[in-house]
Amino acid sequence: MVVAVLLGAAVAWAARLGTSRATVTAALRATLQLGVVSLLIGGIVGSFALSALFVAVMVVVAARTAGRRMTGSASGWWAALPIAVTPLPVVGALVLAGVVPPNGISVIPTAGILIGGTMTATALAGKRALDELEARRGEVEAALSLGFVARDAAIEIARPSAASALVPVTDQTRTVGLVTLPGAFVGMLLGGASPVEAGAVQLLVLVLLLAVETVAVALAVELVCRGRIHRDTEPAAIRTERAHPRVLQRSGRNSSSKTSGADAGLTGGSTM
């Protein structure tokens, strides 16, 4: 394991990818976090309340991670909405339907898989949407000058690039069994389940991931285009207009009407 981490960091350094430090840091964090969870998980899964609290911690950490990936501002906490709004109801529905037993040892892994998927999808979609809006800022401003609502001007530019965040989960679902044998399938086989049972569970996981990540991407794009998730480098006027389009439109109409009135007065005065 140490050799693999060092090899990855060395290749990243040699190729000047700028990720060698992140590779080592991620491996160290994973080691520490898995060690702590391994020590605590036995006591947590025995209590449904503690299991629910652990899932809440998952959401908070995932939101912080996705938010920092998208933007360094406090608006990154809006990532908690797409990360939590779909996985938690889905897990609740699975428990109520009897598909997932109402105990920590079943709820925590299921929630972790779905929250992890939405975290990645939200971070990718939000980052790509913000990058695209920044790179094509002139087009957004041109659309605004033509009278487009700020949200509509932004979403036409951000949506296509953000949709590419669904490529990993889509490809994983399309190639499962032919290229990859995902963790749920292998884990159930090692646990003694039949291949048919393992395949059914893995299929359910993949379909759920595809669904929750699609919802997460749609919500992330909407939050970006409405100015809820933003970067501090973005012009404040555009950000504010996306967040409060009606207010600015009214003030714009008022100022334009005042200008028209003033122009009319000047015209009348000059005619006299």
PDB file of C-alpha atoms in Angstrom:
ATOM      1  CA  MET A   1       0.000   0.000   0.000  1.00  0.00           C
ATOM      2  CA  VAL A   2       2.809   2.410   0.898  1.00  0.00           C
ATOM      3  CA  VAL A   3       4.596   1.569  -2.346  1.00  0.00           C
ATOM      4  CA  ALA A   4       1.418   2.270  -4.354  1.00  0.00           C
ATOM      5  CA  VAL A   5       0.946   5.676  -2.702  1.00  0.00           C
ATOM      6  CA  LEU A   6       4.583   6.654  -3.218  1.00  0.00           C
ATOM      7  CA  LEU A   7       4.465   5.454  -6.821  1.00  0.00           C
ATOM      8  CA  GLY A   8       1.359   7.521  -7.545  1.00  0.00           C
ATOM      9  CA  ALA A   9       2.871  10.601  -5.905  1.00  0.00           C
ATOM     10  CA  ALA A  10       6.151  10.129  -7.788  1.00  0.00           C
ATOM     11  CA  VAL A  11       4.396   9.813 -11.152  1.00  0.00           C
ATOM     12  CA  ALA A  12       2.278  12.906 -10.404  1.00  0.00           C
ATOM     13  CA  TRP A  13       5.432  14.839  -9.502  1.00  0.00           C
ATOM     14  CA  ALA A  14       7.360  13.647 -12.567  1.00  0.00           C
ATOM     15  CA  ALA A  15       4.450  14.485 -14.875  1.00  0.00           C
ATOM     16  CA  ARG A  16       3.998  17.863 -13.147  1.00  0.00           C
ATOM     17  CA  LEU A  17       0.328  17.176 -12.511  1.00  0.00           C
ATOM     18  CA  GLY A  18       0.418  19.131  -9.269  1.00  0.00           C
ATOM     19  CA  THR A  19      -1.331  16.353  -7.336  1.00  0.00           C
ATOM     20  CA  SER A  20       1.557  14.548  -5.648  1.00  0.00           C
ATOM     21  CA  ARG A  21       0.954  16.213  -2.283  1.00  0.00           C
ATOM     22  CA  ALA A  22      -2.802  15.662  -2.562  1.00  0.00           C
ATOM     23  CA  THR A  23      -2.191  11.958  -3.264  1.00  0.00           C
ATOM     24  CA  VAL A  24      -0.125  11.471  -0.125  1.00  0.00           C
ATOM     25  CA  THR A  25      -2.480  13.579   1.997  1.00  0.00           C
ATOM     26  CA  ALA A  26      -5.535  11.670   0.769  1.00  0.00           C
ATOM     27  CA  ALA A  27      -3.899   8.329   1.565  1.00  0.00           C
ATOM     28  CA  LEU A  28      -2.919   9.469   5.067  1.00  0.00           C
ATOM     29  CA  ARG A  29      -6.405  10.829   5.747  1.00  0.00           C
ATOM     30  CA  ALA A  30      -8.003   7.622   4.504  1.00  0.00           C
ATOM     31  CA  THR A  31      -5.770   5.565   6.790  1.00  0.00           C
ATOM     32  CA  LEU A  32      -6.572   7.700   9.819  1.00  0.00           C
ATOM     33  CA  GLN A  33     -10.302   7.935   9.132  1.00  0.00           C
ATOM     34  CA  LEU A  34     -10.755   4.238   8.424  1.00  0.00           C
ATOM     35  CA  GLY A  35      -8.785   3.409  11.556  1.00  0.00           C
ATOM     36  CA  VAL A  36     -11.035   5.598  13.711  1.00  0.00           C
ATOM     37  CA  VAL A  37     -14.207   4.273  12.076  1.00  0.00           C
ATOM     38  CA  SER A  38     -13.032   0.692  12.543  1.00  0.00           C
ATOM     39  CA  LEU A  39     -12.658   1.338  16.270  1.00  0.00           C
ATOM     40  CA  LEU A  40     -16.005   3.121  16.651  1.00  0.00           C
ATOM     41  CA  ILE A  41     -18.264   1.312  14.209  1.00  0.00           C
ATOM     42  CA  GLY A  42     -18.967  -1.593  16.556  1.00  0.00           C
ATOM     43  CA  GLY A  43     -20.534   0.696  19.138  1.00  0.00           C
ATOM     44  CA  ILE A  44     -22.306   2.893  16.591  1.00  0.00           C
ATOM     45  CA  VAL A  45     -24.157   0.203  14.645  1.00  0.00           C
ATOM     46  CA  GLY A  46     -25.742  -1.134  17.820  1.00  0.00           C
ATOM     47  CA  SER A  47     -27.784   2.061  18.235  1.00  0.00           C
ATOM     48  CA  PHE A  48     -30.114   3.390  15.553  1.00  0.00           C
ATOM     49  CA  ALA A  49     -29.841   6.926  16.988  1.00  0.00           C
ATOM     50  CA  LEU A  50     -26.041   6.844  16.817  1.00  0.00           C
ATOM     51  CA  SER A  51     -26.251   5.424  13.307  1.00  0.00           C
ATOM     52  CA  ALA A  52     -28.500   8.322  12.248  1.00  0.00           C
ATOM     53  CA  LEU A  53     -26.051  10.777  13.826  1.00  0.00           C
ATOM     54  CA  PHE A  54     -23.188   9.141  11.946  1.00  0.00           C
ATOM     55  CA  VAL A  55     -25.110   9.534   8.666  1.00  0.00           C
ATOM     56  CA  ALA A  56     -25.640  13.227   9.489  1.00  0.00           C
ATOM     57  CA  VAL A  57     -21.882  13.592   9.990  1.00  0.00           C
ATOM     58  CA  MET A  58     -21.401  11.964   6.585  1.00  0.00           C
ATOM     59  CA  VAL A  59     -23.609  14.623   4.984  1.00  0.00           C
ATOM     60  CA  VAL A  60     -21.757  17.490   6.695  1.00  0.00           C
ATOM     61  CA  VAL A  61     -18.324  16.200   5.685  1.00  0.00           C
ATOM     62  CA  ALA A  62     -19.501  15.496   2.129  1.00  0.00           C
ATOM     63  CA  ALA A  63     -20.989  19.003   1.839  1.00  0.00           C
ATOM     64  CA  ARG A  64     -17.781  20.596   3.083  1.00  0.00           C
ATOM     65  CA  THR A  65     -15.676  18.522   0.693  1.00  0.00           C
ATOM     66  CA  ALA A  66     -17.855  19.293  -2.328  1.00  0.00           C
ATOM     67  CA  GLY A  67     -18.157  22.958  -1.361  1.00  0.00           C
ATOM     68  CA  ARG A  68     -14.401  23.404  -1.099  1.00  0.00           C
ATOM     69  CA  ARG A  69     -13.956  21.680  -4.442  1.00  0.00           C
ATOM     70  CA  MET A  70     -16.402  24.066  -6.124  1.00  0.00           C
ATOM     71  CA  THR A  71     -15.684  27.346  -4.350  1.00  0.00           C
ATOM     72  CA  GLY A  72     -13.714  28.603  -1.394  1.00  0.00           C
ATOM     73  CA  SER A  73     -16.540  30.843  -0.180  1.00  0.00           C
ATOM     74  CA  ALA A  74     -19.193  30.117   2.427  1.00  0.00           C
ATOM     75  CA  SER A  75     -21.695  29.538  -0.383  1.00  0.00           C
ATOM     76  CA  GLY A  76     -20.161  26.079  -0.743  1.00  0.00           C
ATOM     77  CA  TRP A  77     -22.328  24.908   2.159  1.00  0.00           C
ATOM     78  CA  TRP A  78     -25.276  24.994  -0.243  1.00  0.00           C
ATOM     79  CA  ALA A  79     -23.801  21.726  -1.529  1.00  0.00           C
ATOM     80  CA  ALA A  80     -25.483  20.066   1.457  1.00  0.00           C
ATOM     81  CA  LEU A  81     -28.830  20.431  -0.326  1.00  0.00           C
ATOM     82  CA  PRO A  82     -28.182  18.198  -3.370  1.00  0.00           C
ATOM     83  CA  ILE A  83     -26.054  15.844  -1.261  1.00  0.00           C
ATOM     84  CA  ALA A  84     -28.769  15.233   1.344  1.00  0.00           C
ATOM     85  CA  VAL A  85     -32.072  15.845  -0.409  1.00  0.00           C
ATOM     86  CA  THR A  86     -32.075  12.575  -2.385  1.00  0.00           C
ATOM     87  CA  PRO A  87     -29.964   9.944  -0.557  1.00  0.00           C
ATOM     88  CA  LEU A  88     -31.635  10.388   2.836  1.00  0.00           C
ATOM     89  CA  PRO A  89     -35.238   9.981   1.593  1.00  0.00           C
ATOM     90  CA  VAL A  90     -34.137   7.040  -0.565  1.00  0.00           C
ATOM     91  CA  VAL A  91     -32.517   5.291   2.400  1.00  0.00           C
ATOM     92  CA  GLY A  92     -35.621   5.988   4.479  1.00  0.00           C
ATOM     93  CA  ALA A  93     -37.843   4.522   1.767  1.00  0.00           C
ATOM     94  CA  LEU A  94     -35.641   1.417   1.508  1.00  0.00           C
ATOM     95  CA  VAL A  95     -35.883   0.894   5.265  1.00  0.00           C
ATOM     96  CA  LEU A  96     -39.672   1.369   5.291  1.00  0.00           C
ATOM     97  CA  ALA A  97     -40.057  -0.999   2.332  1.00  0.00           C
ATOM     98  CA  GLY A  98     -38.028  -3.673   4.099  1.00  0.00           C
ATOM     99  CA  VAL A  99     -35.306  -3.723   1.453  1.00  0.00           C
ATOM    100  CA  VAL A 100     -32.717  -2.488   3.972  1.00  0.00           C
ATOM    101  CA  PRO A 101     -32.982  -3.770   7.564  1.00  0.00           C
ATOM    102  CA  PRO A 102     -33.489  -0.983  10.144  1.00  0.00           C
ATOM    103  CA  ASN A 103     -30.103  -1.384  11.793  1.00  0.00           C
ATOM    104  CA  GLY A 104     -26.849   0.508  11.649  1.00  0.00           C
ATOM    105  CA  ILE A 105     -24.837  -2.219   9.962  1.00  0.00           C
ATOM    106  CA  SER A 106     -27.170  -1.976   6.944  1.00  0.00           C
ATOM    107  CA  VAL A 107     -28.172   1.705   6.971  1.00  0.00           C
ATOM    108  CA  ILE A 108     -24.687   3.215   7.311  1.00  0.00           C
ATOM    109  CA  PRO A 109     -23.084   1.456   4.296  1.00  0.00           C
ATOM    110  CA  THR A 110     -26.143   2.092   2.112  1.00  0.00           C
ATOM    111  CA  ALA A 111     -26.249   5.769   3.043  1.00  0.00           C
ATOM    112  CA  GLY A 112     -22.484   6.041   2.628  1.00  0.00           C
ATOM    113  CA  ILE A 113     -22.586   4.720  -0.938  1.00  0.00           C
ATOM    114  CA  LEU A 114     -25.358   7.108  -1.985  1.00  0.00           C
ATOM    115  CA  ILE A 115     -23.954  10.153  -0.157  1.00  0.00           C
ATOM    116  CA  GLY A 116     -20.510   9.487  -1.627  1.00  0.00           C
ATOM    117  CA  GLY A 117     -21.988   9.337  -5.109  1.00  0.00           C
ATOM    118  CA  THR A 118     -23.921  12.590  -4.740  1.00  0.00           C
ATOM    119  CA  MET A 119     -20.865  14.283  -3.223  1.00  0.00           C
ATOM    120  CA  THR A 120     -18.772  13.498  -6.291  1.00  0.00           C
ATOM    121  CA  ALA A 121     -21.544  14.407  -8.727  1.00  0.00           C
ATOM    122  CA  THR A 122     -22.302  17.687  -6.941  1.00  0.00           C
ATOM    123  CA  ALA A 123     -18.647  18.710  -6.794  1.00  0.00           C
ATOM    124  CA  LEU A 124     -18.023  17.917 -10.462  1.00  0.00           C
ATOM    125  CA  ALA A 125     -21.222  19.542 -11.709  1.00  0.00           C
ATOM    126  CA  GLY A 126     -20.807  22.676  -9.607  1.00  0.00           C
ATOM    127  CA  LYS A 127     -17.135  23.116 -10.454  1.00  0.00           C
ATOM    128  CA  ARG A 128     -17.673  22.649 -14.173  1.00  0.00           C
ATOM    129  CA  ALA A 129     -20.675  24.986 -14.181  1.00  0.00           C
ATOM    130  CA  LEU A 130     -18.730  27.707 -12.362  1.00  0.00           C
ATOM    131  CA  ASP A 131     -15.697  27.224 -14.617  1.00  0.00           C
ATOM    132  CA  GLU A 132     -17.864  27.522 -17.712  1.00  0.00           C
ATOM    133  CA  LEU A 133     -19.642  30.637 -16.462  1.00  0.00           C
ATOM    134  CA  GLU A 134     -16.305  32.237 -15.651  1.00  0.00           C
ATOM    135  CA  ALA A 135     -14.785  31.348 -19.016  1.00  0.00           C
ATOM    136  CA  ARG A 136     -17.854  32.565 -20.932  1.00  0.00           C
ATOM    137  CA  ARG A 137     -18.705  35.558 -18.769  1.00  0.00           C
ATOM    138  CA  GLY A 138     -18.995  37.769 -21.837  1.00  0.00           C
ATOM    139  CA  GLU A 139     -21.785  35.595 -23.236  1.00  0.00           C
ATOM    140  CA  VAL A 140     -23.683  35.803 -19.946  1.00  0.00           C
ATOM    141  CA  GLU A 141     -23.379  39.588 -19.907  1.00  0.00           C
ATOM    142  CA  ALA A 142     -24.467  39.752 -23.543  1.00  0.00           C
ATOM    143  CA  ALA A 143     -27.563  37.674 -22.768  1.00  0.00           C
ATOM    144  CA  LEU A 144     -28.360  39.946 -19.816  1.00  0.00           C
ATOM    145  CA  SER A 145     -28.071  43.011 -22.030  1.00  0.00           C
ATOM    146  CA  LEU A 146     -30.623  41.433 -24.382  1.00  0.00           C
ATOM    147  CA  GLY A 147     -33.119  41.133 -21.532  1.00  0.00           C
ATOM    148  CA  PHE A 148     -32.630  37.514 -20.445  1.00  0.00           C
ATOM    149  CA  VAL A 149     -33.315  36.685 -16.814  1.00  0.00           C
ATOM    150  CA  ALA A 150     -29.959  36.006 -15.145  1.00  0.00           C
ATOM    151  CA  ARG A 151     -30.807  32.415 -14.237  1.00  0.00           C
ATOM    152  CA  ASP A 152     -31.851  31.612 -17.825  1.00  0.00           C
ATOM    153  CA  ALA A 153     -28.757  33.262 -19.264  1.00  0.00           C
ATOM    154  CA  ALA A 154     -26.503  31.243 -16.975  1.00  0.00           C
ATOM    155  CA  ILE A 155     -28.185  27.859 -17.234  1.00  0.00           C
ATOM    156  CA  GLU A 156     -27.934  27.645 -21.018  1.00  0.00           C
ATOM    157  CA  ILE A 157     -24.166  27.951 -20.674  1.00  0.00           C
ATOM    158  CA  ALA A 158     -23.621  25.917 -17.503  1.00  0.00           C
ATOM    159  CA  ARG A 159     -25.931  22.960 -18.112  1.00  0.00           C
ATOM    160  CA  PRO A 160     -24.068  21.140 -20.935  1.00  0.00           C
ATOM    161  CA  SER A 161     -20.702  21.111 -19.159  1.00  0.00           C
ATOM    162  CA  ALA A 162     -22.226  20.210 -15.785  1.00  0.00           C
ATOM    163  CA  ALA A 163     -24.061  17.248 -17.301  1.00  0.00           C
ATOM    164  CA  SER A 164     -20.699  15.581 -17.942  1.00  0.00           C
ATOM    165  CA  ALA A 165     -20.543  14.935 -14.182  1.00  0.00           C
ATOM    166  CA  LEU A 166     -22.857  11.978 -14.841  1.00  0.00           C
ATOM    167  CA  VAL A 167     -20.405  10.291 -17.217  1.00  0.00           C
ATOM    168  CA  PRO A 168     -18.609   8.200 -14.518  1.00  0.00           C
ATOM    169  CA  VAL A 169     -21.759   6.691 -12.995  1.00  0.00           C
ATOM    170  CA  THR A 170     -23.331   6.175 -16.425  1.00  0.00           C
ATOM    171  CA  ASP A 171     -20.271   4.364 -17.768  1.00  0.00           C
ATOM    172  CA  GLN A 172     -19.990   2.298 -14.590  1.00  0.00           C
ATOM    173  CA  THR A 173     -23.607   1.177 -14.948  1.00  0.00           C
ATOM    174  CA  ARG A 174     -23.239   0.395 -18.648  1.00  0.00           C
ATOM    175  CA  THR A 175     -20.072  -1.677 -18.230  1.00  0.00           C
ATOM    176  CA  VAL A 176     -20.793  -3.473 -14.946  1.00  0.00           C
ATOM    177  CA  GLY A 177     -20.085  -7.181 -15.209  1.00  0.00           C
ATOM    178  CA  LEU A 178     -18.110  -6.714 -18.430  1.00  0.00           C
ATOM    179  CA  VAL A 179     -15.396  -4.332 -17.263  1.00  0.00           C
ATOM    180  CA  THR A 180     -15.926  -3.846 -13.530  1.00  0.00           C
ATOM    181  CA  LEU A 181     -17.135  -5.950 -10.616  1.00  0.00           C
ATOM    182  CA  PRO A 182     -18.158  -3.308  -8.052  1.00  0.00           C
ATOM    183  CA  GLY A 183     -17.685  -3.530  -4.315  1.00  0.00           C
ATOM    184  CA  ALA A 184     -21.200  -4.554  -3.308  1.00  0.00           C
ATOM    185  CA  PHE A 185     -21.110  -7.537  -5.669  1.00  0.00           C
ATOM    186  CA  VAL A 186     -17.670  -8.712  -4.556  1.00  0.00           C
ATOM    187  CA  GLY A 187     -18.436  -8.065  -0.887  1.00  0.00           C
ATOM    188  CA  MET A 188     -21.588 -10.171  -0.941  1.00  0.00           C
ATOM    189  CA  LEU A 189     -19.813 -12.995  -2.731  1.00  0.00           C
ATOM    190  CA  LEU A 190     -17.052 -12.968  -0.121  1.00  0.00           C
ATOM    191  CA  GLY A 191     -19.740 -12.908   2.573  1.00  0.00           C
ATOM    192  CA  GLY A 192     -21.260 -16.135   1.279  1.00  0.00           C
ATOM    193  CA  ALA A 193     -24.178 -14.843  -0.806  1.00  0.00           C
ATOM    194  CA  SER A 194     -25.070 -16.488  -4.094  1.00  0.00           C
ATOM    195  CA  PRO A 195     -24.025 -14.781  -7.341  1.00  0.00           C
ATOM    196  CA  VAL A 196     -27.687 -14.079  -8.170  1.00  0.00           C
ATOM    197  CA  GLU A 197     -28.281 -12.342  -4.824  1.00  0.00           C
ATOM    198  CA  ALA A 198     -25.047 -10.389  -5.151  1.00  0.00           C
ATOM    199  CA  GLY A 199     -25.974  -9.324  -8.681  1.00  0.00           C
ATOM    200  CA  ALA A 200     -29.449  -8.182  -7.600  1.00  0.00           C
ATOM    201  CA  VAL A 201     -28.057  -6.053  -4.780  1.00  0.00           C
ATOM    202  CA  GLN A 202     -25.378  -4.538  -7.017  1.00  0.00           C
ATOM    203  CA  LEU A 203     -27.963  -3.710  -9.680  1.00  0.00           C
ATOM    204  CA  LEU A 204     -30.099  -1.946  -7.070  1.00  0.00           C
ATOM    205  CA  VAL A 205     -27.090   0.067  -5.882  1.00  0.00           C
ATOM    206  CA  LEU A 206     -26.129   1.135  -9.403  1.00  0.00           C
ATOM    207  CA  VAL A 207     -29.661   2.172 -10.343  1.00  0.00           C
ATOM    208  CA  LEU A 208     -30.038   4.137  -7.112  1.00  0.00           C
ATOM    209  CA  LEU A 209     -26.685   5.841  -7.685  1.00  0.00           C
ATOM    210  CA  LEU A 210     -27.693   6.803 -11.208  1.00  0.00           C
ATOM    211  CA  ALA A 211     -30.950   8.285  -9.920  1.00  0.00           C
ATOM    212  CA  VAL A 212     -29.603  10.218  -6.928  1.00  0.00           C
ATOM    213  CA  GLU A 213     -26.606  11.579  -8.835  1.00  0.00           C
ATOM    214  CA  THR A 214     -28.852  12.809 -11.641  1.00  0.00           C
ATOM    215  CA  VAL A 215     -30.986  14.706  -9.121  1.00  0.00           C
ATOM    216  CA  ALA A 216     -27.849  16.039  -7.403  1.00  0.00           C
ATOM    217  CA  VAL A 217     -26.422  17.365 -10.679  1.00  0.00           C
ATOM    218  CA  ALA A 218     -29.708  19.059 -11.584  1.00  0.00           C
ATOM    219  CA  LEU A 219     -29.907  20.729  -8.166  1.00  0.00           C
ATOM    220  CA  ALA A 220     -26.246  21.774  -8.222  1.00  0.00           C
ATOM    221  CA  VAL A 221     -26.645  23.459 -11.611  1.00  0.00           C
ATOM    222  CA  GLU A 222     -29.790  25.228 -10.421  1.00  0.00           C
ATOM    223  CA  LEU A 223     -28.035  26.501  -7.287  1.00  0.00           C
ATOM    224  CA  VAL A 224     -25.102  27.793  -9.337  1.00  0.00           C
ATOM    225  CA  CYS A 225     -27.306  29.503 -11.904  1.00  0.00           C
ATOM    226  CA  ARG A 226     -29.405  31.134  -9.196  1.00  0.00           C
ATOM    227  CA  GLY A 227     -26.273  32.525  -7.554  1.00  0.00           C
ATOM    228  CA  ARG A 228     -26.531  30.457  -4.366  1.00  0.00           C
ATOM    229  CA  ILE A 229     -23.243  28.712  -5.082  1.00  0.00           C
ATOM    230  CA  HIS A 230     -20.690  31.208  -6.341  1.00  0.00           C
ATOM    231  CA  ARG A 231     -17.057  32.242  -6.237  1.00  0.00           C
ATOM    232  CA  ASP A 232     -15.770  35.461  -4.760  1.00  0.00           C
ATOM    233  CA  THR A 233     -14.061  36.262  -8.073  1.00  0.00           C
ATOM    234  CA  GLU A 234     -17.421  36.528  -9.824  1.00  0.00           C
ATOM    235  CA  PRO A 235     -18.708  40.096 -10.330  1.00  0.00           C
ATOM    236  CA  ALA A 236     -21.089  40.960  -7.501  1.00  0.00           C
ATOM    237  CA  ALA A 237     -23.637  42.515  -9.863  1.00  0.00           C
ATOM    238  CA  ILE A 238     -24.084  39.315 -11.877  1.00  0.00           C
ATOM    239  CA  ARG A 239     -24.165  37.160  -8.750  1.00  0.00           C
ATOM    240  CA  THR A 240     -26.769  39.394  -7.103  1.00  0.00           C
ATOM    241  CA  GLU A 241     -28.886  39.491 -10.234  1.00  0.00           C
ATOM    242  CA  ARG A 242     -28.971  35.692 -10.400  1.00  0.00           C
ATOM    243  CA  ALA A 243     -29.997  35.508  -6.749  1.00  0.00           C
ATOM    244  CA  HIS A 244     -32.569  38.360  -6.844  1.00  0.00           C
ATOM    245  CA  PRO A 245     -33.569  38.907 -10.475  1.00  0.00           C
ATOM    246  CA  ARG A 246     -36.954  40.493  -9.777  1.00  0.00           C
ATOM    247  CA  VAL A 247     -35.560  43.174  -7.472  1.00  0.00           C
ATOM    248  CA  LEU A 248     -32.951  44.268  -9.970  1.00  0.00           C
ATOM    249  CA  GLN A 249     -35.370  44.134 -12.861  1.00  0.00           C
ATOM    250  CA  ARG A 250     -37.809  46.402 -11.005  1.00  0.00           C
ATOM    251  CA  SER A 251     -35.046  48.825 -10.096  1.00  0.00           C
ATOM    252  CA  GLY A 252     -33.836  48.715 -13.682  1.00  0.00           C
ATOM    253  CA  ARG A 253     -37.316  49.533 -14.960  1.00  0.00           C
ATOM    254  CA  ASN A 254     -37.688  52.360 -12.458  1.00  0.00           C
ATOM    255  CA  SER A 255     -34.347  53.871 -13.394  1.00  0.00           C
ATOM    256  CA  SER A 256     -35.123  53.522 -17.090  1.00  0.00           C
ATOM    257  CA  SER A 257     -38.520  55.167 -16.626  1.00  0.00           C
ATOM    258  CA  LYS A 258     -36.893  58.029 -14.717  1.00  0.00           C
ATOM    259  CA  THR A 259     -34.329  58.394 -17.474  1.00  0.00           C
ATOM    260  CA  SER A 260     -37.071  58.400 -20.094  1.00  0.00           C
ATOM    261  CA  GLY A 261     -38.969  61.040 -18.135  1.00  0.00           C
ATOM    262  CA  ALA A 262     -35.884  63.186 -17.824  1.00  0.00           C
ATOM    263  CA  ASP A 263     -35.167  62.817 -21.522  1.00  0.00           C
ATOM    264  CA  ALA A 264     -38.748  63.772 -22.328  1.00  0.00           C
ATOM    265  CA  GLY A 265     -38.434  66.862 -20.125  1.00  0.00           C
ATOM    266  CA  LEU A 266     -35.244  67.892 -21.803  1.00  0.00           C
ATOM    267  CA  THR A 267     -36.784  67.364 -25.209  1.00  0.00           C
ATOM    268  CA  GLY A 268     -39.813  69.433 -24.266  1.00  0.00           C
ATOM    269  CA  GLY A 269     -37.617  72.181 -22.844  1.00  0.00           C
ATOM    270  CA  SER A 270     -35.501  72.351 -25.938  1.00  0.00           C
ATOM    271  CA  THR A 271     -38.594  72.510 -28.128  1.00  0.00           C
ATOM    272  CA  MET A 272     -39.911  75.479 -26.182  1.00  0.00           C
TER     273      MET A 272
END
